[in-house]
mmCIF file of C-alpha atoms and ligand atoms in Angstrom:
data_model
loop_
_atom_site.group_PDB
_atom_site.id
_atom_site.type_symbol
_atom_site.label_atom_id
_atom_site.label_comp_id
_atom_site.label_asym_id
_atom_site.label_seq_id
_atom_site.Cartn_x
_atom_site.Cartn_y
_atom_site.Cartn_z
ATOM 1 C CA UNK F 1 0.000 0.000 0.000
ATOM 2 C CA UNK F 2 1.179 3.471 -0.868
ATOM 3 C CA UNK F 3 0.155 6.518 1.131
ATOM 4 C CA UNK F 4 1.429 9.920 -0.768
ATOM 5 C CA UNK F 5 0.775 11.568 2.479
ATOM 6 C CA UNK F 6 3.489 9.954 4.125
ATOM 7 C CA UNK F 7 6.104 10.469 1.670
ATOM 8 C CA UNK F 8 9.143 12.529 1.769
ATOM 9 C CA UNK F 9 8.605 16.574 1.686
ATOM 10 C CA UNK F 10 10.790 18.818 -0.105
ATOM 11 C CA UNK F 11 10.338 22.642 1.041
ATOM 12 C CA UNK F 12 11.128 25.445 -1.504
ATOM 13 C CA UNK F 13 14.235 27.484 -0.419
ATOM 14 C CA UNK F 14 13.915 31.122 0.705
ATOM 15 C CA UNK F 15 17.119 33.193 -0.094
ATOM 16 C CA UNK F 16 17.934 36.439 2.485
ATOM 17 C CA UNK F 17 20.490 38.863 1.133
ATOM 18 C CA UNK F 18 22.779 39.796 3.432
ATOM 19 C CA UNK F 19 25.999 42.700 3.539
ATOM 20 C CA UNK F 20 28.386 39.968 3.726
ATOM 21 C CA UNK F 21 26.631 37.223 1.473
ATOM 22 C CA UNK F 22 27.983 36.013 -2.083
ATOM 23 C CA UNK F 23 26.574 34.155 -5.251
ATOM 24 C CA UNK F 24 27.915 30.430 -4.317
ATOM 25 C CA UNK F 25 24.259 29.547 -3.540
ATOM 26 C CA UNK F 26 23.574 30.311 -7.241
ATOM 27 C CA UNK F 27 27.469 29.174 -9.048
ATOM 28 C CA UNK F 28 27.767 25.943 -6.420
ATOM 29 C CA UNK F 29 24.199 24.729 -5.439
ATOM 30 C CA UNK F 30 22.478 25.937 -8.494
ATOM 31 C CA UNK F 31 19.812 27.510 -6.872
ATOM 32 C CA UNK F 32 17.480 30.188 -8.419
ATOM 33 C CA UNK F 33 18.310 32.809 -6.596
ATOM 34 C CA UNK F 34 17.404 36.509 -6.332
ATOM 35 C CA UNK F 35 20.784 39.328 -7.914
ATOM 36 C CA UNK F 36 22.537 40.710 -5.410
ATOM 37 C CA UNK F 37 24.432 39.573 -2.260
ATOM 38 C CA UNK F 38 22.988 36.663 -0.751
ATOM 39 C CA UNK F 39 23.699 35.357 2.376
ATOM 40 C CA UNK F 40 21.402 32.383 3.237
ATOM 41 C CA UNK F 41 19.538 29.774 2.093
ATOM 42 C CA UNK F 42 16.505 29.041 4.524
ATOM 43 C CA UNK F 43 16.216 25.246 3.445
ATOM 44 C CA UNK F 44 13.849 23.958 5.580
ATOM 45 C CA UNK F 45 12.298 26.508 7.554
ATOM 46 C CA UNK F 46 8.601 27.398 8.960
ATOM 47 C CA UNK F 47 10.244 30.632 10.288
ATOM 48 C CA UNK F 48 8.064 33.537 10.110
ATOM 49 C CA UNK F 49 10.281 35.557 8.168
ATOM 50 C CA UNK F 50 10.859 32.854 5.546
ATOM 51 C CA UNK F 51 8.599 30.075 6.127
ATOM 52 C CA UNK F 52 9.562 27.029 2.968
ATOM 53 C CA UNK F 53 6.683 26.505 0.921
ATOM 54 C CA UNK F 54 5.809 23.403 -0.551
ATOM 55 C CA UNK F 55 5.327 23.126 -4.525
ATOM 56 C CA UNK F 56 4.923 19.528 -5.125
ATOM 57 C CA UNK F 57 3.529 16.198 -3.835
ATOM 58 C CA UNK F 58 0.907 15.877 -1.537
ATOM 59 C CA UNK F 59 1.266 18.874 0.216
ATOM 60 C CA UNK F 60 1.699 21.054 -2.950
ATOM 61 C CA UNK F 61 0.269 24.666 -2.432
ATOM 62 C CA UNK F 62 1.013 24.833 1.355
ATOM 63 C CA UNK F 63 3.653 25.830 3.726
ATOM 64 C CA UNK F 64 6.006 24.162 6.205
ATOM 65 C CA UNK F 65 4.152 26.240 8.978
ATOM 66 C CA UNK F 66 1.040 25.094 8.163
ATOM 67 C CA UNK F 67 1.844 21.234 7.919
ATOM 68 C CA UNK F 68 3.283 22.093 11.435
ATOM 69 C CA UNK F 69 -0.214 23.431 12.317
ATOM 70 C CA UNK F 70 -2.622 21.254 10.752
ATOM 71 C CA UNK F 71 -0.907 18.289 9.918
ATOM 72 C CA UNK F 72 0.675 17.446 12.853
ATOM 73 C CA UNK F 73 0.890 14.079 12.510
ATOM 74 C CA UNK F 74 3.232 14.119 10.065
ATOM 75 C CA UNK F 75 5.761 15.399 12.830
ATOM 76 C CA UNK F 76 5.022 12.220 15.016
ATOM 77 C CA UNK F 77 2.836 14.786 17.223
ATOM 78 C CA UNK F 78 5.700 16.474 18.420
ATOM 79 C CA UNK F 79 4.734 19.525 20.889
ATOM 80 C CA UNK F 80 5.486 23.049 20.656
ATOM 81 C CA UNK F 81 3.745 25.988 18.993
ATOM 82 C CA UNK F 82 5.947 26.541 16.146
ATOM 83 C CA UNK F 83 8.570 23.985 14.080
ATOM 84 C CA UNK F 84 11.272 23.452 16.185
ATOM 85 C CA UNK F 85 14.183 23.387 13.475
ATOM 86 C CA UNK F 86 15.955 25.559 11.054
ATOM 87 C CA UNK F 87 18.057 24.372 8.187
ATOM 88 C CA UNK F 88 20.385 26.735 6.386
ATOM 89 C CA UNK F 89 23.044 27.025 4.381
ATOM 90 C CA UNK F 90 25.366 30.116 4.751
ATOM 91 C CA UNK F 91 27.387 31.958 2.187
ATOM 92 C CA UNK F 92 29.619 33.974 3.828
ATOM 93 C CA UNK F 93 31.694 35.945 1.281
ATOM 94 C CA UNK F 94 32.665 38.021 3.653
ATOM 95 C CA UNK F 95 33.031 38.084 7.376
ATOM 96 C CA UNK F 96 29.442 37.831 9.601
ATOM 97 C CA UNK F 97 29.115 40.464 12.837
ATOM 98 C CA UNK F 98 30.674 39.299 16.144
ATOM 99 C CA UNK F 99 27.541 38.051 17.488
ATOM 100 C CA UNK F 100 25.574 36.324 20.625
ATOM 101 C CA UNK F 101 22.151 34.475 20.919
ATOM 102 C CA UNK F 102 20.207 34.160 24.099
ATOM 103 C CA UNK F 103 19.193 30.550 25.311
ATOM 104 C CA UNK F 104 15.258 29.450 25.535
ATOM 105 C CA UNK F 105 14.371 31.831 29.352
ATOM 106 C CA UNK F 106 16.152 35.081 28.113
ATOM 107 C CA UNK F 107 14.731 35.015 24.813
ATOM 108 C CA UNK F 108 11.243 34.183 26.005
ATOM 109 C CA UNK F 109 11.335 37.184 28.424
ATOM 110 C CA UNK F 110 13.107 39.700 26.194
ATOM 111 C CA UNK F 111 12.136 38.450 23.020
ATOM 112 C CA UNK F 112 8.305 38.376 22.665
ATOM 113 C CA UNK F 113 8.133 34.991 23.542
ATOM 114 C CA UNK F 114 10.894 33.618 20.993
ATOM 115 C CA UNK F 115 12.543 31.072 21.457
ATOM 116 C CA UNK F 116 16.465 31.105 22.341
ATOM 117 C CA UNK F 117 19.312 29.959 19.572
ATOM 118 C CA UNK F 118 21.381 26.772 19.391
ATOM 119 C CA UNK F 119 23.491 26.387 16.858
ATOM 120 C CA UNK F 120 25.651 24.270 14.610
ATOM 121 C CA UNK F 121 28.190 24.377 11.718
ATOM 122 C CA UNK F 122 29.186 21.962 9.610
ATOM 123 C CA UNK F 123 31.689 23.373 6.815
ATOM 124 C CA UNK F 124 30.822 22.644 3.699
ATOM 125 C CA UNK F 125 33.797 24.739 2.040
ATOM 126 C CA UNK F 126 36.106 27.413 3.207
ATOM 127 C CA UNK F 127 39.081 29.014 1.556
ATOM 128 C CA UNK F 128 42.504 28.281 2.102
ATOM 129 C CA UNK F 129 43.284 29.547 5.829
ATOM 130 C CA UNK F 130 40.097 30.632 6.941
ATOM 131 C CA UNK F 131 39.607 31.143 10.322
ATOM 132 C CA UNK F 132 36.031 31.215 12.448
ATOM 133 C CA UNK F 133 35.599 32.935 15.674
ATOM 134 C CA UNK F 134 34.119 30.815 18.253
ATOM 135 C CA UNK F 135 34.408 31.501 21.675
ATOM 136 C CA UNK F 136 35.442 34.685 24.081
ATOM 137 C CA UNK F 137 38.571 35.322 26.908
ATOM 138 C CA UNK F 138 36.632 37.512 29.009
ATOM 139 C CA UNK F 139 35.944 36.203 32.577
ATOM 140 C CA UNK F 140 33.297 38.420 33.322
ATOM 141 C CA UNK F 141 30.962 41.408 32.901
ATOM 142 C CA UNK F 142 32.916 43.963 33.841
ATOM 143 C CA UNK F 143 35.591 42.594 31.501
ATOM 144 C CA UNK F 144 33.828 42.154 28.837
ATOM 145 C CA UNK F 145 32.554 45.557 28.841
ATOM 146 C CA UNK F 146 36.195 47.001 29.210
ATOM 147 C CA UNK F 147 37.369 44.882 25.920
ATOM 148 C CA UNK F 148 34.573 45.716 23.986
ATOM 149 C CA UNK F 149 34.622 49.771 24.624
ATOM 150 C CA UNK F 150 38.256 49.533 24.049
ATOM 151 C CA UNK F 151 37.955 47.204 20.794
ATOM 152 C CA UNK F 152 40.413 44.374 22.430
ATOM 153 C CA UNK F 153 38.946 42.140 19.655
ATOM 154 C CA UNK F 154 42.172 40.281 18.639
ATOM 155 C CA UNK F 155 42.884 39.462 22.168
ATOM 156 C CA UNK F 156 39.092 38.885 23.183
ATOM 157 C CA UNK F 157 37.949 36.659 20.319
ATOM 158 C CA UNK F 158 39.018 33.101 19.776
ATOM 159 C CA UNK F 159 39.397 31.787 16.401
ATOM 160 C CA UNK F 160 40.079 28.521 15.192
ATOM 161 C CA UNK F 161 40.983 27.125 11.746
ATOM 162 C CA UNK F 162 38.144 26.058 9.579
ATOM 163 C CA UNK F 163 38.445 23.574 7.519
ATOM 164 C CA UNK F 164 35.821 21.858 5.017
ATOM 165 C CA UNK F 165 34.501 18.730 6.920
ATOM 166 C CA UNK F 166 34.792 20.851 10.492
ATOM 167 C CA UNK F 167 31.580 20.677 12.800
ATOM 168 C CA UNK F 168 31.549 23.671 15.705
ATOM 169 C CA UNK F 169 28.516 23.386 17.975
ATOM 170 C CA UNK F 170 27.749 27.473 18.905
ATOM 171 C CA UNK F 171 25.725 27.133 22.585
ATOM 172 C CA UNK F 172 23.785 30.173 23.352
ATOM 173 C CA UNK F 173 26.377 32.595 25.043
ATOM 174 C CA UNK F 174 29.175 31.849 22.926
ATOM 175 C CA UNK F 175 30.359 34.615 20.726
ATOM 176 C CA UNK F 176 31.170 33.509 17.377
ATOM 177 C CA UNK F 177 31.582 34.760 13.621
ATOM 178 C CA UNK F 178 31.508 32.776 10.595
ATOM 179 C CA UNK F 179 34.624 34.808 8.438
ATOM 180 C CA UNK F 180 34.796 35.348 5.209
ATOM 181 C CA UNK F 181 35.590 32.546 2.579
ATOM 182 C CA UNK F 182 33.092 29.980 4.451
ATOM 183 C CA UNK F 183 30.451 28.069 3.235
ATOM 184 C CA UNK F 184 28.191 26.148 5.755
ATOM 185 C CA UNK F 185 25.443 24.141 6.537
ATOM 186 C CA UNK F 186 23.564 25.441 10.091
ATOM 187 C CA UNK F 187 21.144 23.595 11.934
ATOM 188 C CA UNK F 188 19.190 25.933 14.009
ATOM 189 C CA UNK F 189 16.751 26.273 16.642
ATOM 190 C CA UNK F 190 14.053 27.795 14.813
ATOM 191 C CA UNK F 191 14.816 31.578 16.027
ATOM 192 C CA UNK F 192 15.821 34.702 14.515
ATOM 193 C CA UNK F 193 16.978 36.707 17.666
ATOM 194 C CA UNK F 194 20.979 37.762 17.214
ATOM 195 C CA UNK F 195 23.036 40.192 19.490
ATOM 196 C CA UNK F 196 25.345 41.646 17.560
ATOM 197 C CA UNK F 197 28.725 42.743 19.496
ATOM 198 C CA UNK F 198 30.974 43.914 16.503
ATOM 199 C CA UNK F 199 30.279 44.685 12.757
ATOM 200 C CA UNK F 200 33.804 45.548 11.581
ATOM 201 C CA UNK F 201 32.892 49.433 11.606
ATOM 202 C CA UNK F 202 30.569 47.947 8.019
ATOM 203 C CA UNK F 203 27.728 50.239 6.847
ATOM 204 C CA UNK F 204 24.430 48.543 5.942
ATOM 205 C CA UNK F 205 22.626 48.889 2.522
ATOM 206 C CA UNK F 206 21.197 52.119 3.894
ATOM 207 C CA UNK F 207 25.094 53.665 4.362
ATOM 208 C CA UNK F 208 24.443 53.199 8.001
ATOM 209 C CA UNK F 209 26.199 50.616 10.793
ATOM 210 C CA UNK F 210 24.134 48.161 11.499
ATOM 211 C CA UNK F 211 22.510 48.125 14.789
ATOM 212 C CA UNK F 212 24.681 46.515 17.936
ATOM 213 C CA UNK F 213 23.202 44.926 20.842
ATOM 214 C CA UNK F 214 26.183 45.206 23.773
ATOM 215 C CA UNK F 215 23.792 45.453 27.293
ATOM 216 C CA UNK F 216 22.123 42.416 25.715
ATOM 217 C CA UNK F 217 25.620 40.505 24.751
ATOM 218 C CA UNK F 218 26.910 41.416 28.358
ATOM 219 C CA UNK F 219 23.723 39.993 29.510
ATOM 220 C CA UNK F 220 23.723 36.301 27.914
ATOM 221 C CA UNK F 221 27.401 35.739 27.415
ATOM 222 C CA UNK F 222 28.366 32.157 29.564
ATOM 223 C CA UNK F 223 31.452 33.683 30.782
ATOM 224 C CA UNK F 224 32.282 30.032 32.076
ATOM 225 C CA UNK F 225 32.244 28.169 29.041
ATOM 226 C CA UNK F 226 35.552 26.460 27.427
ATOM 227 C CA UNK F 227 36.348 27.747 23.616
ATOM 228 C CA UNK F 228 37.004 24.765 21.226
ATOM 229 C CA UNK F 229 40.616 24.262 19.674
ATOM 230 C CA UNK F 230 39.591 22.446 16.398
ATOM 231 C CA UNK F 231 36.160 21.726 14.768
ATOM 232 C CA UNK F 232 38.101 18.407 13.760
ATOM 233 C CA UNK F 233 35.319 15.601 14.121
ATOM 234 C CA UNK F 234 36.657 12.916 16.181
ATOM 235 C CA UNK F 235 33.085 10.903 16.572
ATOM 236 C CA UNK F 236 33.878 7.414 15.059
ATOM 237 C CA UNK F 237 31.401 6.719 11.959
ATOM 238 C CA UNK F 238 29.177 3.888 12.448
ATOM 239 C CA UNK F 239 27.882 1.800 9.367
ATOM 240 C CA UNK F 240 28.260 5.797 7.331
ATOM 241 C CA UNK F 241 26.880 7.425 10.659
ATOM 242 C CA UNK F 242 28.837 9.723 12.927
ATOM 243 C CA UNK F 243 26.813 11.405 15.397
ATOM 244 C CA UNK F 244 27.615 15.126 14.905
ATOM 245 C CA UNK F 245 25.912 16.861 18.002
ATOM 246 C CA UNK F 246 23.195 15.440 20.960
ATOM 247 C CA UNK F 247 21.734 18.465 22.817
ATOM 248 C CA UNK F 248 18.437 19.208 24.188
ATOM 249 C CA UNK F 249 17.406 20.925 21.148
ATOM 250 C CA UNK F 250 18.231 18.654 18.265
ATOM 251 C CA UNK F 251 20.514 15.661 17.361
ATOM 252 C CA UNK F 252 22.620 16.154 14.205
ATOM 253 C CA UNK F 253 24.071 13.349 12.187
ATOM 254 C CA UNK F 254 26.282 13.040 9.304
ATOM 255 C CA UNK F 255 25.471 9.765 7.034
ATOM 256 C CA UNK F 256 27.651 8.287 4.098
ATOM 257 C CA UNK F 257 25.969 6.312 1.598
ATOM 258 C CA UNK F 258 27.693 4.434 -0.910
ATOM 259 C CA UNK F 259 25.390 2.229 -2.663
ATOM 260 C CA UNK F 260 22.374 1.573 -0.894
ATOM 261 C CA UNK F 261 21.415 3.004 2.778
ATOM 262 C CA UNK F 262 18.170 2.020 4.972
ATOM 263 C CA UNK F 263 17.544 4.569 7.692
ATOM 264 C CA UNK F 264 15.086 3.565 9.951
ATOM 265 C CA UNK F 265 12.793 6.412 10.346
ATOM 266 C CA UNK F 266 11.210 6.027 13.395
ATOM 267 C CA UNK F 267 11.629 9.227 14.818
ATOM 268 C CA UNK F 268 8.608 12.491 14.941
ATOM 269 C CA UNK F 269 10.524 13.220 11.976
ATOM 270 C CA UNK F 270 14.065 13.443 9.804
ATOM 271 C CA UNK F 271 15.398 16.680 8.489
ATOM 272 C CA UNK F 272 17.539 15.823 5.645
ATOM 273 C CA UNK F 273 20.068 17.819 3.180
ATOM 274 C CA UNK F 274 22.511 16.283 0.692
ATOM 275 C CA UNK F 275 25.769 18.139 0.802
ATOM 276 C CA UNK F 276 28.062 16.032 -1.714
ATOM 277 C CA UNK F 277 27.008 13.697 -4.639
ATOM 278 C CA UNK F 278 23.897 12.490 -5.595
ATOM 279 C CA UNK F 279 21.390 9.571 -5.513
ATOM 280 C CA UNK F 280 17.694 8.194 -4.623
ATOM 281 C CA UNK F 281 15.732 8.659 -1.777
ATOM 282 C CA UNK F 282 12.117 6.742 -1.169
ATOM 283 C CA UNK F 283 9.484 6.701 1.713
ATOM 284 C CA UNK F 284 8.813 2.639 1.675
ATOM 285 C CA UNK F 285 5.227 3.880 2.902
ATOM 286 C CA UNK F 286 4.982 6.039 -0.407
ATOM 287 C CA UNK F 287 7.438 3.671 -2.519
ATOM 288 C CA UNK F 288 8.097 6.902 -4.800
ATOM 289 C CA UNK F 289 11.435 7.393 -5.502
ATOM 290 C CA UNK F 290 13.476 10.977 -5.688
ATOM 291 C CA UNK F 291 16.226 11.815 -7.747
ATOM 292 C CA UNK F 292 18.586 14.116 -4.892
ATOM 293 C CA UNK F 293 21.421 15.970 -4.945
ATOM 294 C CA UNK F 294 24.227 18.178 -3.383
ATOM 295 C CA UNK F 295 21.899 20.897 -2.139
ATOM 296 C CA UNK F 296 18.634 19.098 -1.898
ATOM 297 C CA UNK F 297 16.858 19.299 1.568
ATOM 298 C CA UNK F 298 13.865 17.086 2.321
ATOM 299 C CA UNK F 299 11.817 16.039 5.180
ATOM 300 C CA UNK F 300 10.836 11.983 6.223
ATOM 301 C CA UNK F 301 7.518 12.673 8.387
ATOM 302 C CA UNK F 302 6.787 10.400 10.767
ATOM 303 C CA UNK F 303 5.123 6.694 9.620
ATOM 304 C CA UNK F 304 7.402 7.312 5.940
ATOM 305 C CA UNK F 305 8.831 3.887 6.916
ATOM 306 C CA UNK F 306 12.132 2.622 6.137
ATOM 307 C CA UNK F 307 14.247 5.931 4.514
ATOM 308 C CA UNK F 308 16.075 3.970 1.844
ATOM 309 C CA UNK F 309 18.643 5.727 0.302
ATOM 310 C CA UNK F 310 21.254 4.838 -2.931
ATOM 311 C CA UNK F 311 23.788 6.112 -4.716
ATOM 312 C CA UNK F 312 27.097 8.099 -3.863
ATOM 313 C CA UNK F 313 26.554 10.752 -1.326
ATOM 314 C CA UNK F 314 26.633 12.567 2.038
ATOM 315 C CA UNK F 315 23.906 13.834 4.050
ATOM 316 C CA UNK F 316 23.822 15.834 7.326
ATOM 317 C CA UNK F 317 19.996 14.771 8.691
ATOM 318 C CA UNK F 318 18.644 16.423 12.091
ATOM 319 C CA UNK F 319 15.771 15.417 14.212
ATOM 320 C CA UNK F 320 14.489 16.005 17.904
ATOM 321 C CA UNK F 321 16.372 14.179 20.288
HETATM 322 ZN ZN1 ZN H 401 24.809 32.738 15.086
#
């Protein structure tokens, strides 16, 4: 029996232009995307300010957000009020602002009730010695406050090599800046709230700087946590799957296939993106199969069945924990 409800969902990218945003999404992925500089692909997204619709299959003529709403058993019946997760891919042709996001409490009570930001990079690409910025020296408050009116970046900021292949998990309170020359996948909590601490002295579109947040920085930064060395993954791979990241927000996975894969799918639901090669994907419940490639994002709702993948490719897939 085939059940084209439960088969696998593909969500239309949105594209943001950004200051510091490229045209790899168009020259790399070969995405459709608008002129000008653009920053980020919002790949699988029910985000208010760029919510994925849906142009084909069952759920043709809708949008993530409204799946989440009225379709919710196609997410297993997770809970929650909006979709939890937030898949993008970054093009940052040159460097992002030094910036902060809140955790789930702060953001809820200084943010209209958003939610808080955990994030992730993996690197899909990044120019010969690139660098990111991931992590901060300052013990406390009052120290922070001192570097950041006196512009002690070099000596505040850590940065790291980046190398294609690198994973960095960003916890709410670190600082951190994806440089210039990077090209990255990001799995998000689905939230939009950013503190921005630095912004290179750029003007915006408008010839103006960009707004900083610095009370709100000082406010959420963890001055206890421990800044990362490498993004080197060191996770063994098991059977083409290396566990990525396990927090209380999402779990992220990388997956090798190289022939033919079965992924159990018996989770609320998968989030999946192909970021190298290319190959079939099929719901057994909806035994239609997909041509996918490097840049194709899809979602396997809950009840798809066995996720049986084929060909020559990698994937970086998210769920809830
Ligand atoms: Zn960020």
């Amino acid at each position: 029996m085939s059940d084209p409800t439960r088969d696998l969902i593909f969500p239309t990218p949105v594209f943001h232009e950004k200051i510091w945003g490229g045209r790899k999404l168009a020259d790399d992925f070969g995405y459709q995307i608008p002129d000008g500089a653009i920053g980020e692909c919002w790949a699988i997204s029910a985000h208010p300010n760029g919510d994925c619709p849906i142009e084909r299959g069952a759920w043709a003529g809708t949008h993530l957000s409204e799946l989440w709403e009225q379709h919710r058993e196609l997410f297993g019946g997770a809970e929650g009020d909006r979709f939890p997760l937030l898949v993008k891919i970054i093009d940052a042709r040159e460097s992002l602002s030094v910036q902060v996001h809140p955790d789930d409490a702060y953001a809820a009570e200084h943010e209209n009730g958003s939610l808080g930001k955990r994030e992730c990079w993996y690197v899909l690409d990044a120019d010969p010695d690139t660098k990111i910025t991931i992590g901060q020296r300052a013990h406390d408050r009052a120290e922070l406050a001192r570097m950041i009116e006196e512009g002690r970046w070099g000596e505040l900021l850590n940065r790291v090599p980046c190398h294609a292949g690198d994973f960095f998990p960003i916890e709410p309170g670190t600082m951190h800046a994806i440089e210039g020359g990077t090209l990255i996948l990001e799995t998000q909590q689905s939230s939009d709230v950013t503190y921005r601490v630095y912004d290179f002295d750029r003007v915006g579109a408008d010839g103006k700087p960009r707004p900083l947040h610095i009370e709100q920085s000082l406010d959420v930064v963890d001055y206890d946590m421990k800044a990362p060395e490498s993004g080197e993954v060191t996770a063994p791979e098991v059977d083409g799957v290396t566990e990525l990241m396990e927090c209380p927000n999402f779990v992220v996975e990388r997956v090798r296939v190289s022939g033919e894969k079965d992924l159990e799918q018996t989770w609320p639901f998968l989030c999946a993106s192909v970021i190298e090669g290319a190959g079939t994907a099929c719901a057994d419940a909806a035994g239609q199969t997909h041509e996918v490639a490097r840049g194709t994002h899809f979602l396997a709702p809950s009840g798809c069945g066995t996720l049986r993948l084929s060909g020559d490719m990698t994937l970086i897939v998210s769920r809830l924990p």
